[in-house]
Coordinates of C-alpha atoms in Angstrom, one line a residue:
X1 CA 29.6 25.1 80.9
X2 CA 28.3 28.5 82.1
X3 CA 30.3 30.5 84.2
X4 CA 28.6 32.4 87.2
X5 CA 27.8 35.9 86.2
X6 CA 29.1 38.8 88.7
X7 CA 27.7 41.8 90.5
X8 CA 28.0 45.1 89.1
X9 CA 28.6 48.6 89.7
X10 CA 27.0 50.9 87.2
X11 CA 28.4 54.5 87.3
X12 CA 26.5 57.5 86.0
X13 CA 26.6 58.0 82.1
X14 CA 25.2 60.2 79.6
X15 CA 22.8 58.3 76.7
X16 CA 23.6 60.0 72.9
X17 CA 20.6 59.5 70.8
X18 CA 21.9 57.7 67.4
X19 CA 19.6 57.2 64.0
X20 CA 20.9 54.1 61.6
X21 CA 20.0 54.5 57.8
X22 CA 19.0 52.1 55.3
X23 CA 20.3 48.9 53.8
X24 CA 20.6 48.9 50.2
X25 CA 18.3 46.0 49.5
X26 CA 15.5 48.5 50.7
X27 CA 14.9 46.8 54.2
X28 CA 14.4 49.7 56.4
X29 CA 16.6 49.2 59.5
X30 CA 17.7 52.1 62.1
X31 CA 18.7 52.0 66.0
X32 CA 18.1 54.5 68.9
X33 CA 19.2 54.7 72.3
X34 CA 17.5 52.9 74.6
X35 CA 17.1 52.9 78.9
X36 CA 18.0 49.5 78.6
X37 CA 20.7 46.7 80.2
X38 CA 22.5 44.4 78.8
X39 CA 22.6 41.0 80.7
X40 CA 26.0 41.0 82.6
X41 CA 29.2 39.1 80.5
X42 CA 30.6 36.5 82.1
X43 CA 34.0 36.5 84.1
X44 CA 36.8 34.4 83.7
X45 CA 40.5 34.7 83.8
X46 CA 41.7 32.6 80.5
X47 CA 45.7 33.3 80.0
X48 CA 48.7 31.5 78.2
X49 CA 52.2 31.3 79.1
X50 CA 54.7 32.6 76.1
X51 CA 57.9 31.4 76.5
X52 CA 60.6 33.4 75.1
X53 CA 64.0 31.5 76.4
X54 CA 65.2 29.0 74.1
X55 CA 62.7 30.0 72.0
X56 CA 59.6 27.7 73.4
X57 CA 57.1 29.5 72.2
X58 CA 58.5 32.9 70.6
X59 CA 60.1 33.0 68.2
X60 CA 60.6 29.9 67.1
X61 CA 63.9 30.5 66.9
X62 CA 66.8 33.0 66.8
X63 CA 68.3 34.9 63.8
X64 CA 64.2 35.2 61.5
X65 CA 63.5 38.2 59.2
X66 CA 61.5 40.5 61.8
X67 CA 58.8 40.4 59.6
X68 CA 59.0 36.5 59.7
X69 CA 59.3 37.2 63.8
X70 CA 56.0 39.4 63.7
X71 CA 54.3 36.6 61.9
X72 CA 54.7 34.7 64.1
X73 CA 53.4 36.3 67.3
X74 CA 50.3 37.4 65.6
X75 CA 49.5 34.0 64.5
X76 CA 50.0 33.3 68.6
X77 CA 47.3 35.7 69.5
X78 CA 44.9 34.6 66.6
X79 CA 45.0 31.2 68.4
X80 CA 44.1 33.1 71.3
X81 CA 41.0 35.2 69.8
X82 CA 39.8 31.7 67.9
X83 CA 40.2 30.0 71.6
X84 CA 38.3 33.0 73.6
X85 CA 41.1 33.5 75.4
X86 CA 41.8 37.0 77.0
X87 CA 45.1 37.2 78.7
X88 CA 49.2 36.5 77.6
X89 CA 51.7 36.3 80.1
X90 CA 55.2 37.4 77.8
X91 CA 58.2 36.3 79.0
X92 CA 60.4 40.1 78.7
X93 CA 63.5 39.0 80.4
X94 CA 64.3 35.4 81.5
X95 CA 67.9 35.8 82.7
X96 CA 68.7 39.0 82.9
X97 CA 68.1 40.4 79.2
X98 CA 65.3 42.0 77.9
X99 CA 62.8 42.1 74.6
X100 CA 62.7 45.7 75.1
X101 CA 65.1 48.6 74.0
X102 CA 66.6 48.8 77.4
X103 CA 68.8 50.9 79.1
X104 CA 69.6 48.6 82.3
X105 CA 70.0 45.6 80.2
X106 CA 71.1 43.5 77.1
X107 CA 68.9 42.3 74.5
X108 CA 68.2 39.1 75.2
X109 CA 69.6 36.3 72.0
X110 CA 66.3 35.1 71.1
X111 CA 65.7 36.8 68.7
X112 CA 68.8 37.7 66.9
X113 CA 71.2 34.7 68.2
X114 CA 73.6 37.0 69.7
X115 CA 72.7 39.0 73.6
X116 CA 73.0 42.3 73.1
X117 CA 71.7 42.5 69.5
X118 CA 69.7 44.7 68.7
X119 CA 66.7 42.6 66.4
X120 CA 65.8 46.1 64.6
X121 CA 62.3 46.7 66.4
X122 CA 61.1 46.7 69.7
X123 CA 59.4 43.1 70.3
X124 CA 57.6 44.6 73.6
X125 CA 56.2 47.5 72.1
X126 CA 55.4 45.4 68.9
X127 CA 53.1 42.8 71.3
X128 CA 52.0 45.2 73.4
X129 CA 50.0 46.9 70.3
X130 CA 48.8 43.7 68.8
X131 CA 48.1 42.1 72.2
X132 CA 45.6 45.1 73.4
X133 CA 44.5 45.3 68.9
X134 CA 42.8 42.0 70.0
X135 CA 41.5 42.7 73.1
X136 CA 43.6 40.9 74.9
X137 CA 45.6 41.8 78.2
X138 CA 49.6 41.5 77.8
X139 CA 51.1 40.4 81.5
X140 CA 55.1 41.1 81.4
X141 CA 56.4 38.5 83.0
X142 CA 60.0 39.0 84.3
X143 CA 62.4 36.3 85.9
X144 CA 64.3 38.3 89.1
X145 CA 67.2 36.5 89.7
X146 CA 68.5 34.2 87.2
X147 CA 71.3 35.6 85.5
X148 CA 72.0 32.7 82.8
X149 CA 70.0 29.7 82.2
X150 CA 72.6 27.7 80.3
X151 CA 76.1 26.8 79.9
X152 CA 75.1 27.3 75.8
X153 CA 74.3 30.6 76.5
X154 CA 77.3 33.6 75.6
X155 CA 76.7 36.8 78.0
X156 CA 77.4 40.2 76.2
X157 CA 79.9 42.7 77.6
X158 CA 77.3 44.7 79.2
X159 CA 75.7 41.8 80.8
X160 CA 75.5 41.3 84.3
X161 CA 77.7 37.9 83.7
X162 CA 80.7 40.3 83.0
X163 CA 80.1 43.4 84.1
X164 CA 79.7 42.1 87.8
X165 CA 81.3 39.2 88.0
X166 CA 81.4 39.6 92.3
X167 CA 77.5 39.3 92.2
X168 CA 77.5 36.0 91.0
X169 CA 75.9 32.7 92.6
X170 CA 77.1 29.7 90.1
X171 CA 74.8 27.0 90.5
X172 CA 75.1 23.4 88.5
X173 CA 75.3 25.2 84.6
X174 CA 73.5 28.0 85.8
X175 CA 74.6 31.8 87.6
X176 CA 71.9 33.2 89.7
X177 CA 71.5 36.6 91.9
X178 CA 71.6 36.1 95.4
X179 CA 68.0 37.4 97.2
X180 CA 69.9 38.6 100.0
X181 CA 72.2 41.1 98.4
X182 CA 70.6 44.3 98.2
X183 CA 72.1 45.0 94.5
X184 CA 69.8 42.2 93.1
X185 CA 67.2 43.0 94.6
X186 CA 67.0 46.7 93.9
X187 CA 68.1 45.3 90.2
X188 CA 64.9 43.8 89.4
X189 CA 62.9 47.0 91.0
X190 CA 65.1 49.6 88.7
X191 CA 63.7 46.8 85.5
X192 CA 60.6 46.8 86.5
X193 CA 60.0 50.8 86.8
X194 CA 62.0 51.1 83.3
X195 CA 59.2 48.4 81.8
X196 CA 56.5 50.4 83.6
X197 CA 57.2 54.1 82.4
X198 CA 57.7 52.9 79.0
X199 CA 54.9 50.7 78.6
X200 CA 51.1 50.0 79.4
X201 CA 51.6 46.9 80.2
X202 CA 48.4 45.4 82.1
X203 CA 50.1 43.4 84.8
X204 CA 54.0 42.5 86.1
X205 CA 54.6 38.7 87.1
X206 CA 56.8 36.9 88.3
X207 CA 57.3 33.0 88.3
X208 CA 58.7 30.4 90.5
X209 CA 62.9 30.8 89.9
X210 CA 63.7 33.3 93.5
X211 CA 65.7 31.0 94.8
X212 CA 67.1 27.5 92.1
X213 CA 65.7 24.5 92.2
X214 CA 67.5 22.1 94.1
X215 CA 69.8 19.9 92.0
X216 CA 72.3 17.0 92.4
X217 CA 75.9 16.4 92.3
X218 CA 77.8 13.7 90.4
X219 CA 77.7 11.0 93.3
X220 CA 73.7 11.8 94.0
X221 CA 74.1 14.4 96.7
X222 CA 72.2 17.6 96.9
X223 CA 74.1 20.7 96.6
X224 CA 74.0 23.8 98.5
X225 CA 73.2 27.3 96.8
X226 CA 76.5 29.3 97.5
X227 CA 75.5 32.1 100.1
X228 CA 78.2 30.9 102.5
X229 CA 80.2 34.2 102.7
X230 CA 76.9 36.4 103.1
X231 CA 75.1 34.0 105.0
X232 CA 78.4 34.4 107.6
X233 CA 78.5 38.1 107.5
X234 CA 75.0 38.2 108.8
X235 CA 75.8 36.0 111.8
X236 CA 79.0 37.6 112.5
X237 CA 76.6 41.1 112.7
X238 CA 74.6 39.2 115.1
X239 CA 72.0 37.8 112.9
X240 CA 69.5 35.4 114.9
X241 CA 67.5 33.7 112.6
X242 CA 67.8 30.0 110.4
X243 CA 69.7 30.4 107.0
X244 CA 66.2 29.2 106.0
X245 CA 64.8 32.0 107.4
X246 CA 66.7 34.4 106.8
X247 CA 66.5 33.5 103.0
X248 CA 62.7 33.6 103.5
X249 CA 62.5 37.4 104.9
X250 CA 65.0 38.3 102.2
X251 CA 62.9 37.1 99.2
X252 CA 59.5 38.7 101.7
X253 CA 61.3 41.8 101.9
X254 CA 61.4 41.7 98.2
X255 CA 57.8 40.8 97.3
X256 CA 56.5 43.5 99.3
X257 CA 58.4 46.3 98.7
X258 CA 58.1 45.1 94.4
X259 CA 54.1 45.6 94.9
X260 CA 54.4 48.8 96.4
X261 CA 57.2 50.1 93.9
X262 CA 54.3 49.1 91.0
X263 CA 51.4 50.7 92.7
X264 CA 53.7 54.0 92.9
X265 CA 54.0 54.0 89.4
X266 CA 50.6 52.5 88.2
X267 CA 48.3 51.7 90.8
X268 CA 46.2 49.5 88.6
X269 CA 48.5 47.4 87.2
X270 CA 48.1 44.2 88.7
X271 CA 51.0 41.9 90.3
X272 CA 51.0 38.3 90.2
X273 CA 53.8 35.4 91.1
X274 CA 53.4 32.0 89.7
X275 CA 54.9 29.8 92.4
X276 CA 55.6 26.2 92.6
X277 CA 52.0 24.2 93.3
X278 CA 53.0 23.0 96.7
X279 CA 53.8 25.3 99.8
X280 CA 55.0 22.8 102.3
X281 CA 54.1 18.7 103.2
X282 CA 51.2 18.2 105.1
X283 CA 49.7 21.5 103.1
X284 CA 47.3 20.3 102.7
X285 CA 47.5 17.2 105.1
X286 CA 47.5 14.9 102.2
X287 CA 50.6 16.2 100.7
X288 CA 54.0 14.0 101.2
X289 CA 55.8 15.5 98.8
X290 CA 59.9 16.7 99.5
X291 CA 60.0 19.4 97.2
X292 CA 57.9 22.8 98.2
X293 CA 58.3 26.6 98.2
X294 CA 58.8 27.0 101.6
X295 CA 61.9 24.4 102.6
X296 CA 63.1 24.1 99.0
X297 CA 62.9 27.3 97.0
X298 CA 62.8 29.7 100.4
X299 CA 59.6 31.6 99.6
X300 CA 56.5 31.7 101.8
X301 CA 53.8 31.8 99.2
X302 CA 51.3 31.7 101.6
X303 CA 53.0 34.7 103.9
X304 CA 52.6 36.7 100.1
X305 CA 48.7 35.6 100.3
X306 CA 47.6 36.2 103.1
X307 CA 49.3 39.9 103.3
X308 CA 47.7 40.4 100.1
X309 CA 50.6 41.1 98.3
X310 CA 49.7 39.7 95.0
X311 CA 47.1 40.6 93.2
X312 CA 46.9 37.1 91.7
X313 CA 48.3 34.2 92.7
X314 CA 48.7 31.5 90.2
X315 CA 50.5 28.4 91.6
X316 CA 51.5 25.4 89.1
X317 CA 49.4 22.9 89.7
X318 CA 50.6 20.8 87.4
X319 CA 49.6 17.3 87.9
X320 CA 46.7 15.3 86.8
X321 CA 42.9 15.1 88.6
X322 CA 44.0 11.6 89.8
X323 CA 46.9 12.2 91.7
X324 CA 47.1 10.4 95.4
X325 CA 48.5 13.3 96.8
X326 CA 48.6 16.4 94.4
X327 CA 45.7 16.0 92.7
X328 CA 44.6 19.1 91.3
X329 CA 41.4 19.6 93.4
X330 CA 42.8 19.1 96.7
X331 CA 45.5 21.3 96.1
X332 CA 43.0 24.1 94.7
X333 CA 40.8 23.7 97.6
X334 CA 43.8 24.4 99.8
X335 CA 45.2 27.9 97.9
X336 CA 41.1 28.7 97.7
X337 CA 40.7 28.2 101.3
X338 CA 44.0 30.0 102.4
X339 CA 43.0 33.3 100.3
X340 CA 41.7 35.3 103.3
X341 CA 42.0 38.5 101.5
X342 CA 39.6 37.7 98.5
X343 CA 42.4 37.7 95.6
X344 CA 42.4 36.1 92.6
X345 CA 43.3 32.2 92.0
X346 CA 44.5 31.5 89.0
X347 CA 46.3 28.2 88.8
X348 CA 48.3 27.1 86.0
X349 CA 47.3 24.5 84.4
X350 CA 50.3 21.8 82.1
X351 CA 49.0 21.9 79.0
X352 CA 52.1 21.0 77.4
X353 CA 52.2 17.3 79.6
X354 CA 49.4 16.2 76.5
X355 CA 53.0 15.7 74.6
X356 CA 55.3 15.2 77.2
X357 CA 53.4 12.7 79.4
X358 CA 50.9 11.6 76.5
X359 CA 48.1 13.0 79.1
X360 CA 44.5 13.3 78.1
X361 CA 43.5 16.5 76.3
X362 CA 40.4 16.1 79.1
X363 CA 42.4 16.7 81.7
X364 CA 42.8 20.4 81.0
X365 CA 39.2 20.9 80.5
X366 CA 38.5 18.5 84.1
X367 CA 40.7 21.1 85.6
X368 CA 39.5 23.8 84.0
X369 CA 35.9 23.0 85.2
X370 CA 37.2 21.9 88.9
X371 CA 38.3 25.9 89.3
X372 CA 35.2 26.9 88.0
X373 CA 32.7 24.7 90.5
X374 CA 35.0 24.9 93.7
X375 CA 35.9 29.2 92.9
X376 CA 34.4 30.7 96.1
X377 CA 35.4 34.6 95.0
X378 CA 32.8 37.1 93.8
X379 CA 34.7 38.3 90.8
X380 CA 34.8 35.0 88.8
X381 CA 37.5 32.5 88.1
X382 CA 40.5 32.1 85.8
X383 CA 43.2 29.3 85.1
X384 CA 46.5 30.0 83.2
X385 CA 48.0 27.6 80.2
X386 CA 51.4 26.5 80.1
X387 CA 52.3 26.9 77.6
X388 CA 51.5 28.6 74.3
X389 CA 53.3 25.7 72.3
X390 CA 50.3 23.2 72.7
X391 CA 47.6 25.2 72.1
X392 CA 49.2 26.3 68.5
X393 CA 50.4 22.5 68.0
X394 CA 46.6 21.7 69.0
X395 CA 48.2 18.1 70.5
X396 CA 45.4 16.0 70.5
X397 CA 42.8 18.2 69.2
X398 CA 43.3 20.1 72.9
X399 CA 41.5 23.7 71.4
X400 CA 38.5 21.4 70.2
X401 CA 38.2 20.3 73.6
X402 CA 38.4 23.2 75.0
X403 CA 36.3 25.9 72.6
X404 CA 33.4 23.4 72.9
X405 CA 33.9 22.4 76.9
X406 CA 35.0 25.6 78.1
X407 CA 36.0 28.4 76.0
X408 CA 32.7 28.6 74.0
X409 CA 32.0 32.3 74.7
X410 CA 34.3 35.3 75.6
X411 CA 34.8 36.0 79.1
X412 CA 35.8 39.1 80.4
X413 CA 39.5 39.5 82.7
X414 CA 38.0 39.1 86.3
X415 CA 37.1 42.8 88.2
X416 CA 40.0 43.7 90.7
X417 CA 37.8 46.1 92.8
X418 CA 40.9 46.7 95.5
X419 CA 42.7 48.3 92.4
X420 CA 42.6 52.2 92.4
X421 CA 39.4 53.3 90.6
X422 CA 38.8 56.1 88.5
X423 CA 35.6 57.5 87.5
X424 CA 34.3 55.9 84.1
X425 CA 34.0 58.5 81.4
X426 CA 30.7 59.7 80.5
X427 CA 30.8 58.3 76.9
X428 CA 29.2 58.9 73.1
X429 CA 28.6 56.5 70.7
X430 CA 26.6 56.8 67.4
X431 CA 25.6 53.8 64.6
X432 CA 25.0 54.0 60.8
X433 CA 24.3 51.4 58.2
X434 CA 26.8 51.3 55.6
X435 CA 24.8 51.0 52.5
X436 CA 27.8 49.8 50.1
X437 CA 28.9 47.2 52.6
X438 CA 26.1 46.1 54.4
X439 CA 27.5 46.5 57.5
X440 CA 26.8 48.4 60.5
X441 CA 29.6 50.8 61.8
X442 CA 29.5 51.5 65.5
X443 CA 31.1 54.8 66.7
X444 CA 32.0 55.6 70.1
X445 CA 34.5 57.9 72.3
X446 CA 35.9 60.1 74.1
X447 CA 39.6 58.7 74.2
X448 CA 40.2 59.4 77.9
X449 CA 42.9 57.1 79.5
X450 CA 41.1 56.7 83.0
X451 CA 39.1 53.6 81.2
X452 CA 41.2 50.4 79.5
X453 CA 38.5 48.3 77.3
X454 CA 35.2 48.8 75.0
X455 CA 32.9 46.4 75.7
X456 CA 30.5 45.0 72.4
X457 CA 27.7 43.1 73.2
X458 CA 24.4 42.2 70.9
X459 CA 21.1 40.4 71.6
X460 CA 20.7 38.2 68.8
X461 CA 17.5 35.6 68.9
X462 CA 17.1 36.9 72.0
X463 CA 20.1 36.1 74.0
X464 CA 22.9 39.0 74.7
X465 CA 26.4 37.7 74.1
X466 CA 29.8 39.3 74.0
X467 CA 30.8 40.3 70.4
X468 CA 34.6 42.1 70.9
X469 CA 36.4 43.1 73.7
X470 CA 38.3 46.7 72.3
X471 CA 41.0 48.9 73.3
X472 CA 40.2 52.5 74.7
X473 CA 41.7 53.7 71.6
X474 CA 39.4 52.1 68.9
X475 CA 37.3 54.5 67.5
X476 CA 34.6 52.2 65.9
X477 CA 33.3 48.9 64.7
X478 CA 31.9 47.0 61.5
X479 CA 29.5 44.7 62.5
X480 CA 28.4 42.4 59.6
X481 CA 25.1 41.2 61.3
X482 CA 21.9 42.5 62.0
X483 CA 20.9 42.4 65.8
X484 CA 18.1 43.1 67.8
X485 CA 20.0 45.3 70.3
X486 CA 23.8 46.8 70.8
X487 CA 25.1 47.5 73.9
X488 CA 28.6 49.6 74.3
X489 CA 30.0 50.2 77.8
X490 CA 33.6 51.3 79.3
X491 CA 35.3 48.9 81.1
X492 CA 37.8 50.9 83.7
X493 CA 41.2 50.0 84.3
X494 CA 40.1 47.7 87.8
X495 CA 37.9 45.5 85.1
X496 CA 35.2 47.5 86.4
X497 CA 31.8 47.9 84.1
X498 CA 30.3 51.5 83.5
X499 CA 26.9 51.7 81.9
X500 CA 26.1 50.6 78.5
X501 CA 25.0 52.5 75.8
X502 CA 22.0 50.3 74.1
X503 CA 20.7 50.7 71.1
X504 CA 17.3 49.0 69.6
X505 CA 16.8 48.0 66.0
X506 CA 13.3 49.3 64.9
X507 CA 11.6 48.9 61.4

């Protein structure tokens, strides 16, 4: 299926004339620049999930060589070039560890088996390199407030499970944060600055766990998160609102003031939250349902939306195309129609329910092509996999599906024009024909850092198509065919297009 193609601004840049040589059979081949256009790429947000806790997705489990480690993830993001995809959402610290050298937190025991092990390279930096090697945007996805995830789990001596043992909410085998203590929440912002000084990472996001799911006691009753002794200091201090709301401005107060602590540091980064698929019952009216994010997890999603304080939003909608009352169109339409500031909507789609629930491969794809005919937003579309287990299993020939349904081209990471802009940099590029090789080398700079992406295109049998999407810090590129036309352009750090540089093959 075809994806709609997207308006764009062209800033000013400067053409360099280029000459090509010779191939060594004698066919006489060389390129020039050209006023020409290439016909605009297509759009589409297409990212994984990769779980890190309990080793889900990576690694595949605790206490590998690193080299056996790096493997590993590399093989992940080949999956992800063969697929078309162009985004991975890491999972960088699920309960209050990190992947990253850091000096707030433990290492996290995924890696090494142990918290607080140090696996002998940084696995952030380490994907963050291969990730943007591939063209491919890294999203560092962070869980705020869960502070262990299992009893099975051992907390180091510097984690937060023993180092402050007063902050701690214990809730069925889990210990959480409590959103309305001011120490957890200025906990996850003091992370997140550390994770964006030290890295370029291309987005921060944050899932669904704020507030725990709710669970049940031995004799079948729901339990009650323990915030009794806060919850009673606030009405003693003459505190008027519900506990339910009061939760609710707590985890508000923290959404908002997180966006505007990443914009401080990189205004382009973009922010998204994953939430739970369903904001309340009768949202939309067909929805019955008695678990939400509103009542049950104490977040108002839809609050977040309409401020515009995500720069995506990509709720789980995680059931099938059939469902009576959470079918995955109906609950689309109702996100789509509540986005009154014109963010993206990038659902996640489950994937991983082709082994658990022995669902039809289809039924990604049927989603996948849902979004794309009810998306109403001028920058494209998008759709998020959970997770990255299924696609490298390939249950029930899923990539087939999808790289000859969906994913048969490359789309580029939707444009986020309210993202700070810089101007493009006037660029050079030059192409010779390497007579040894065969191949055509395509140079290109300058290295500025107020653009993210080199954009390769070609007309071949005259149709222009996407070759390689390429980090700012790629110099060149062997091209092994012969095409009509080659197109290089910036792509800015918003997703924004500058003006290609197009060259024409002439005998």
């Amino acid at each position: 299926m075809k994806l709609k193609r997207t308006p764009r601004v062209i800033p000013f840049v400067v053409f360099t004339l280029c000459l090509g040589l010779g191939w060594a059979n004698g066919e006489s081949s060389r390129y020039v620049a050209v006023k020409a256009l290439p016909t605009l790429p297509e759009r589409e947000f297409r990212g994984v999930w990769v779980t890190t806790v309990h080793n889900v997705d990576w690694p595949s489990k605790p206490g590998l060589p690193m080299e056996e480690q790096q493997e590993e993830f590399i093989a992940l993001l080949d999956r992800c070039v063969e697929l078309n995809l162009n985004a991975v959402v890491l999972q960088i610290r699920s309960q209050c560890d990190t992947i990253w050298p850091s000096k707030i937190e433990p290492w996290c025991p995924w890696f090494t088996g142990t918290m607080g092990t140090d696996p002998g390279y940084d696995p952030l930096a380490f994907a963050l390199k291969e990730t943007h090697r591939r063209g491919l945007e890294l999203h560092a996805w962070l869980n705020p407030f869960r502070v262990i995830n299992s009893k099975y789990v051992n907390p180091s001596e510097t984690h937060l499970a023993v180092s402050h043992k007063k902050s701690l909410r214990y809730y069925g085998d889990k210990i959480w944060l409590e959103p309305t203590q001011e120490f957890a929440r200025q906990r996850v912002k003091k992370v997140v600055k550390e994770v964006l000084t030290k890295y370029d990472v291309d987005a921060i996001h944050l899932d669904d766990y704020f507030y725990p799911y709710p669970i049940k006691d031995k004799k079948g009753e729901w339990t009650q998160f323990n915030d009794y002794y806060s919850w009673l200091a606030y009405k003693e201090s003459g505190g008027l609102l519900s506990k339910g709301d009061w939760r609710r401005e707590h985890v508000n107060d923290f959404v908002r003031d997180l966006r505007a602590e990443v914009k401080r540091i990189k205004p382009w980064v973009k922010f998204g939250i994953s939430p739970f698929g369903i904001y309340s019952p009768g949202y939309p009216e067909q929805v019955k349902a008695g678990l939400d994010t509103y009542e049950s997890l104490y977040t108002d999603v839809l609050l977040w939306w309409q401020e515009g304080w995500v720069d995506y939003l990509a709720p789980q909608l995680y059931w099938d195309t059939t469902h009576p009352q959470l079918g995955f169109a109906g609950l689309y339409d109702w996100w789509r129609d509540e986005n009154v500031v014109q963010r993206h909507l990038w659902p996640g789609i489950a994937t991983y329910r082709i082994k658990t629930e022995q669902r039809s491969a289809k039924e990604s794809l049927r989603q996948i092509e849902i979004a794309r005919k009810h998306n109403n937003l001028p920058y494209g579309t998008g759709h998020l996999h959970f997770s990255m287990n299924a696609l490298m299993e390939n249950v029930s020939n899923v990539n087939g599906i999808l790289k000859g349904g969906a994913y048969d081209e490359i789309a580029l990471v939707p444009e986020s024009p309210w993202l700070v802009r810089k101007k493009p940099p006037v660029i050079n590029a030059s192409i010779e024909s390497r007579q040894e090789t065969n191949q055509l080398n395509v140079s290109f700079g300058p290295k500025e850092e107020n653009f993210r992406w080199w954009l390769i295109q070609v007309l071949e049998k005259g149709e222009w198509k996407t070759l390689r999407v390429l980090p700012r810090t790629a110099t060149s590129y062997k091209m092994e065919t012969i095409p009509s036309m080659i197109a290089v352009t910036p792509m800015g750090l918003a997703g924004e297009l500058g003006k290609a540089v197009v060259f024409e093959r002439q005998e």
